[in-house]
Short mmCIF file of C-alpha atoms in Angstrom, two decimals:
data_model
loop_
_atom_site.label_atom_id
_atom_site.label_comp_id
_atom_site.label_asym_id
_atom_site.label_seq_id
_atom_site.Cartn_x
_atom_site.Cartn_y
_atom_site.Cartn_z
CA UNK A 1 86.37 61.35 82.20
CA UNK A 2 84.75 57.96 82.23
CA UNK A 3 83.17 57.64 79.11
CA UNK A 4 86.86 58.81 77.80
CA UNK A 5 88.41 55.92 79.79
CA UNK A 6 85.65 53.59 78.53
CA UNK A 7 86.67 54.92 74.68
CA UNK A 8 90.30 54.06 75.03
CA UNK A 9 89.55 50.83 76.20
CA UNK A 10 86.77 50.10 73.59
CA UNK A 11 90.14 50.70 71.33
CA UNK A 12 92.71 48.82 72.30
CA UNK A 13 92.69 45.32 71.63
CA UNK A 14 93.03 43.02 74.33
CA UNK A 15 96.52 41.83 73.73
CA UNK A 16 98.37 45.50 73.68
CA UNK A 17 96.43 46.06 76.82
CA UNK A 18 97.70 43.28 78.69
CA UNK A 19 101.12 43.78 77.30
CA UNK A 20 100.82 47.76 78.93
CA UNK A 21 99.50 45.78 82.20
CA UNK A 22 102.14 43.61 82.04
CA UNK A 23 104.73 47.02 81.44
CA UNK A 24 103.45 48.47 84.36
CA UNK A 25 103.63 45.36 86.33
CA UNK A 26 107.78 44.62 85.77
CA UNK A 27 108.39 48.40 86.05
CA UNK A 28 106.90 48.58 89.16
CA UNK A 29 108.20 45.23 90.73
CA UNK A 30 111.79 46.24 89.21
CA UNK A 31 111.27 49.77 91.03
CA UNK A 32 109.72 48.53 94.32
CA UNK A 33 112.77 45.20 94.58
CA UNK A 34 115.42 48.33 94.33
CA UNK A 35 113.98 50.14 97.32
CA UNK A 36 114.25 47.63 99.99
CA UNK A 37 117.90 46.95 99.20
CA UNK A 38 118.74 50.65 99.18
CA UNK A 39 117.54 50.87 102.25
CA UNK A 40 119.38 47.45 103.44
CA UNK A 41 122.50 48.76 101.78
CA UNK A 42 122.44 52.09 103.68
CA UNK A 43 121.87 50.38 106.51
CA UNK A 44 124.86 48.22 106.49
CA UNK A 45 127.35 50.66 105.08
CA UNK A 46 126.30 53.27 108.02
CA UNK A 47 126.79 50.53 110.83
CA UNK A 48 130.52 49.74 109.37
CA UNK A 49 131.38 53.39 108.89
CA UNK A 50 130.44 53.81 112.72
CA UNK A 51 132.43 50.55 113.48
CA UNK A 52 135.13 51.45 111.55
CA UNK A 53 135.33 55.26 113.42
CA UNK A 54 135.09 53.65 116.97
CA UNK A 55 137.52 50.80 116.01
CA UNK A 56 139.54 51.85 113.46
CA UNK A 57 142.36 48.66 113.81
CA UNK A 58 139.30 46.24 112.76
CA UNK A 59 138.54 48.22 109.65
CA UNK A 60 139.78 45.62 107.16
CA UNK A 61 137.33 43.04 108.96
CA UNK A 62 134.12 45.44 108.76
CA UNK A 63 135.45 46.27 105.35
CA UNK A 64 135.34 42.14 104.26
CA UNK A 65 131.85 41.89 106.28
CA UNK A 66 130.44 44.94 104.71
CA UNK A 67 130.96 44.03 101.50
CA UNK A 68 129.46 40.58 101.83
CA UNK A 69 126.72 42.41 103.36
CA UNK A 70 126.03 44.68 100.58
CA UNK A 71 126.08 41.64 97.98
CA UNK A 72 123.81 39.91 99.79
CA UNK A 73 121.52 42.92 99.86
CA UNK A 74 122.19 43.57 96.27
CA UNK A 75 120.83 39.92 95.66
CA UNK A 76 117.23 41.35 96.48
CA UNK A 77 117.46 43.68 93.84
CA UNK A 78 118.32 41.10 91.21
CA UNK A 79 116.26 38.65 91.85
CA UNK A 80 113.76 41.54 91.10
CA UNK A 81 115.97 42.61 88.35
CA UNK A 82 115.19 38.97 86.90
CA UNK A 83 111.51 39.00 87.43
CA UNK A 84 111.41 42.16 85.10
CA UNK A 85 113.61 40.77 82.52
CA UNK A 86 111.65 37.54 82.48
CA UNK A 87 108.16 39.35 82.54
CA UNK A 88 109.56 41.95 79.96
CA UNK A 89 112.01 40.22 77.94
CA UNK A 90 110.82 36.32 77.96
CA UNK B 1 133.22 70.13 108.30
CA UNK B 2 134.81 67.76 111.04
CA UNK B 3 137.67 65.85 111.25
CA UNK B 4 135.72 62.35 112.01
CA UNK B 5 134.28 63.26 108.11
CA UNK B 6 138.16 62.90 107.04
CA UNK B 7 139.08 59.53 108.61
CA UNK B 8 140.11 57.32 105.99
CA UNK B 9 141.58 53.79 105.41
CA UNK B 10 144.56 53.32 103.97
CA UNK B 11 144.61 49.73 104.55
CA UNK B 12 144.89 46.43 101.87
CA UNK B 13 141.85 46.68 99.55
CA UNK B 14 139.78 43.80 101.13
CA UNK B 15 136.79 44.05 98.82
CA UNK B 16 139.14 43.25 96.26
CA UNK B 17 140.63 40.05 97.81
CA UNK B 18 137.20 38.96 98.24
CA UNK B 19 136.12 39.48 94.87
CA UNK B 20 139.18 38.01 93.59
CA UNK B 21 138.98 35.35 95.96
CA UNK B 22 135.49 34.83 94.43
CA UNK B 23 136.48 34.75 90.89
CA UNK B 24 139.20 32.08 91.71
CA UNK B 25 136.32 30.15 93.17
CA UNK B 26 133.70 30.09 90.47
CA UNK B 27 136.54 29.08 87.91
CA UNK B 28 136.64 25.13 88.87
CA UNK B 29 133.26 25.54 88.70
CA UNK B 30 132.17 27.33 85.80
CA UNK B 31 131.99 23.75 83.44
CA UNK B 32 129.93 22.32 85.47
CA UNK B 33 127.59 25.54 85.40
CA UNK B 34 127.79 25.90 81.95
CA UNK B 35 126.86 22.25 80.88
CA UNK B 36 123.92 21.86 83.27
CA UNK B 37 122.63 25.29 82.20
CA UNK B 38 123.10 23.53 78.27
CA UNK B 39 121.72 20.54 79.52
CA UNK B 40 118.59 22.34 80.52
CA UNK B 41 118.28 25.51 78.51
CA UNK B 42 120.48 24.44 75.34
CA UNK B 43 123.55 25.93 73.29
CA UNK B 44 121.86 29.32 73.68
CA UNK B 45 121.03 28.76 77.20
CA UNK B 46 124.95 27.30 77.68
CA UNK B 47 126.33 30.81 76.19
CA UNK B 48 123.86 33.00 78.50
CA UNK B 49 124.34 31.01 81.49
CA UNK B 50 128.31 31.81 80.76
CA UNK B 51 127.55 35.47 80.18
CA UNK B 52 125.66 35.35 83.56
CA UNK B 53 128.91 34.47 85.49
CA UNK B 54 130.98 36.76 83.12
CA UNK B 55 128.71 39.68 84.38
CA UNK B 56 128.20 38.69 88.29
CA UNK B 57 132.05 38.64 88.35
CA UNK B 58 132.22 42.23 86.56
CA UNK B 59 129.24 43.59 89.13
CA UNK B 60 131.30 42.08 92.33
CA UNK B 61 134.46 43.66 90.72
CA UNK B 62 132.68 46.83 89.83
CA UNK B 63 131.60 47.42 93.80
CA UNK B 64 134.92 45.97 95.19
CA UNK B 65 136.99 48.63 93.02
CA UNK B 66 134.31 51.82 94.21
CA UNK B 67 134.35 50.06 97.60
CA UNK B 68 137.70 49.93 97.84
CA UNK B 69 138.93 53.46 95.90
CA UNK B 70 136.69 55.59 98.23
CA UNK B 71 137.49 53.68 100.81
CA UNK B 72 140.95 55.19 100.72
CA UNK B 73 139.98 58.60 99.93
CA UNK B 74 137.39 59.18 103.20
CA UNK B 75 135.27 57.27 104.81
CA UNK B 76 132.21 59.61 104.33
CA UNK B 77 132.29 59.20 100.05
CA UNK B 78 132.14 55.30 101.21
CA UNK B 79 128.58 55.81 101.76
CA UNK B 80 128.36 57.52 98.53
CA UNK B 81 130.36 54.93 96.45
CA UNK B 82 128.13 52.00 98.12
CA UNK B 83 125.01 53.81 97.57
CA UNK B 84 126.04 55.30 94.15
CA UNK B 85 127.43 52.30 93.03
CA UNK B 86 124.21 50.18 93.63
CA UNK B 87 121.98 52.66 91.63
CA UNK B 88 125.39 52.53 88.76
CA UNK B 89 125.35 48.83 88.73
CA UNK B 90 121.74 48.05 88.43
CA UNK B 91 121.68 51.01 85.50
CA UNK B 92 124.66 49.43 84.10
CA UNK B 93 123.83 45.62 84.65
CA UNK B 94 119.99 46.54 82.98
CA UNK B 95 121.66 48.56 79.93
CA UNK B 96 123.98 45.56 79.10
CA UNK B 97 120.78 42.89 79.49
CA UNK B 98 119.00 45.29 77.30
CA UNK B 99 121.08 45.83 74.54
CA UNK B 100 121.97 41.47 74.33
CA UNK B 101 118.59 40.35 74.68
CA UNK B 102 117.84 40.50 71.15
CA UNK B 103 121.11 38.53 70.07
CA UNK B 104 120.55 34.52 69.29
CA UNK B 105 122.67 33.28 71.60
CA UNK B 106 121.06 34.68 74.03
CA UNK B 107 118.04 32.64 76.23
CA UNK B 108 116.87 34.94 78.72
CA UNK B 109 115.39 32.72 81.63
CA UNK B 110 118.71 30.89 81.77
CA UNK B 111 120.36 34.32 81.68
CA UNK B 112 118.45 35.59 84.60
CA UNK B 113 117.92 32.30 86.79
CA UNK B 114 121.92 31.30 86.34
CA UNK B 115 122.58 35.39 87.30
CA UNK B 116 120.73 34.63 90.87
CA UNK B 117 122.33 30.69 90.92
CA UNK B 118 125.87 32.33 90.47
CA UNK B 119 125.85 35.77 92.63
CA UNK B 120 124.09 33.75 95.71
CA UNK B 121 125.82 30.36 95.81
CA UNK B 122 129.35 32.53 95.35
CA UNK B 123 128.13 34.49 98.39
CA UNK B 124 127.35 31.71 100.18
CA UNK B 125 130.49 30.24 99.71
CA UNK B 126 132.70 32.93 100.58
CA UNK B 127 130.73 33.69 103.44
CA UNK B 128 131.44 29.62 104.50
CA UNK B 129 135.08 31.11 103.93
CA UNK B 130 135.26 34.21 105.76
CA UNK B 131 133.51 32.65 108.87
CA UNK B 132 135.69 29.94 108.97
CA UNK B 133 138.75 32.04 109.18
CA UNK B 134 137.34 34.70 111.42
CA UNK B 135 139.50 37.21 109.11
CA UNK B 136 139.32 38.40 105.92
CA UNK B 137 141.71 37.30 103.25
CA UNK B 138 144.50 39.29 104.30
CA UNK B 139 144.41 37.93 107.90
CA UNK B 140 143.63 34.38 107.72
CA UNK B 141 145.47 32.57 110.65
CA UNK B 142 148.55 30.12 109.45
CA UNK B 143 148.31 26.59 110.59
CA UNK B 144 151.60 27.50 113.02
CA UNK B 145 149.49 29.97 114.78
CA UNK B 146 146.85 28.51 115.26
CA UNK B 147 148.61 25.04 116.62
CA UNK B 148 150.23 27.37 118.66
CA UNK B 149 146.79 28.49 120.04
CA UNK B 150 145.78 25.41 120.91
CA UNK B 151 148.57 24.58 123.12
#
């Protein structure tokens, strides 16, 4: 297994291996930035539905905070959106 | 399945006020935007930075409309759309950056740094907004009413 791992690196050239690393790197940022506001998201969406079924004449408030919540989630994600396209793309 | 998992809101579509609200708000702005994102970036930089506010308008209208649309069927797909509609719009929003980020007009750090600029400072300010008025759009007190809360 080793001296196969030692083979493929013996021929690959130094740039296309930093290029994978640098692949790998972005995909997993991207992947890893998504999570957290998934979670966030979920989060907030759950709280207003519970809001909004235990106060139901304040829905169009938790509605307008919700969805300011959920873009400022979201804002996590692109900002790691951005550091892929910059690491990928640039 | 229970009746709480039926409740729905038939009420204005806030999300969309906001977002409109939003759009209307990033429109005096948008010259100044564009020429400092030229100044620093160039012509090609000018053109992404511009396609950066044309898509974080199209991403806030994208949620608003799922937001609101689900909204109004039950309350229970709202967790769906929001959820749903953040793995859609990332998909969507990384599908469209792929397929222009070969075109010349296109500089892709202004792209992605006037993306961020754009989608936080317009949060920002319509958070500034909504706070003030302790409402939403739909709600926000007249000047009558609230003179008359003063008294």
């Amino acid at each position: 297994m080793l001296s196969l791992i030692g083979h493929f690196f013996a021929q690959t050239a130094p740039d296309e291996f930093l290029d994978g690393l640098s692949a790998i790197g972005a995909g997993i940022g991207y992947g890893a930035a998504a999570i957290g506001p998934g979670i966030g998201i979920g989060i907030v969406v759950g709280n207003a539905i519970t809001a909004m079924a235990r106060q139901p004449e304040s829905a169009g408030m938790v509605r307008t905070t919700m969805f300011l919540g959920i873009a400022f989630t979201e804002a996590l994600a692109l900002i790691g959106f951005v550091v892929f396209i910059l690491i990928k793309f640039a | 399945m229970s009746g709480e998992l039926l409740t729905r809101d038939l009420g204005p579509a806030v999300e969309a006020e906001v977002a409109a609200d939003m759009a209307k708000r990033v429109l005096p702005v948008l010259p100044v935007l564009v020429l400092v994102a030229g100044l620093i970036w160039g012509p090609d930089g000018a053109a992404s930075g511009l396609f950066a506010v044309v898509l974080v308008l199209a991403n806030l209208a994208l949620s608003a409309a799922l937001l609101g649309g689900a909204a109004r069927i039950s309350l229970t797909l709202l967790m769906v759309a929001a959820l749903g509609g953040f793995a859609l719009r990332l998909f969507l929003l990384t599908a469209v950056v792929y397929l222009v980020k070969d075109q010349s007009w296109v500089d892709i750090t202004a792209l992605g740094f006037t993306l961020i600029i754009t989608h936080l400072g317009l949060l920002i300010w319509e958070t500034r907004h909504v706070s003030a008025s302790l409402a939403y759009p739909g709600l926000k007190p007249t000047p009558s009413k609230l003179a008359g809360g003063r008294r």
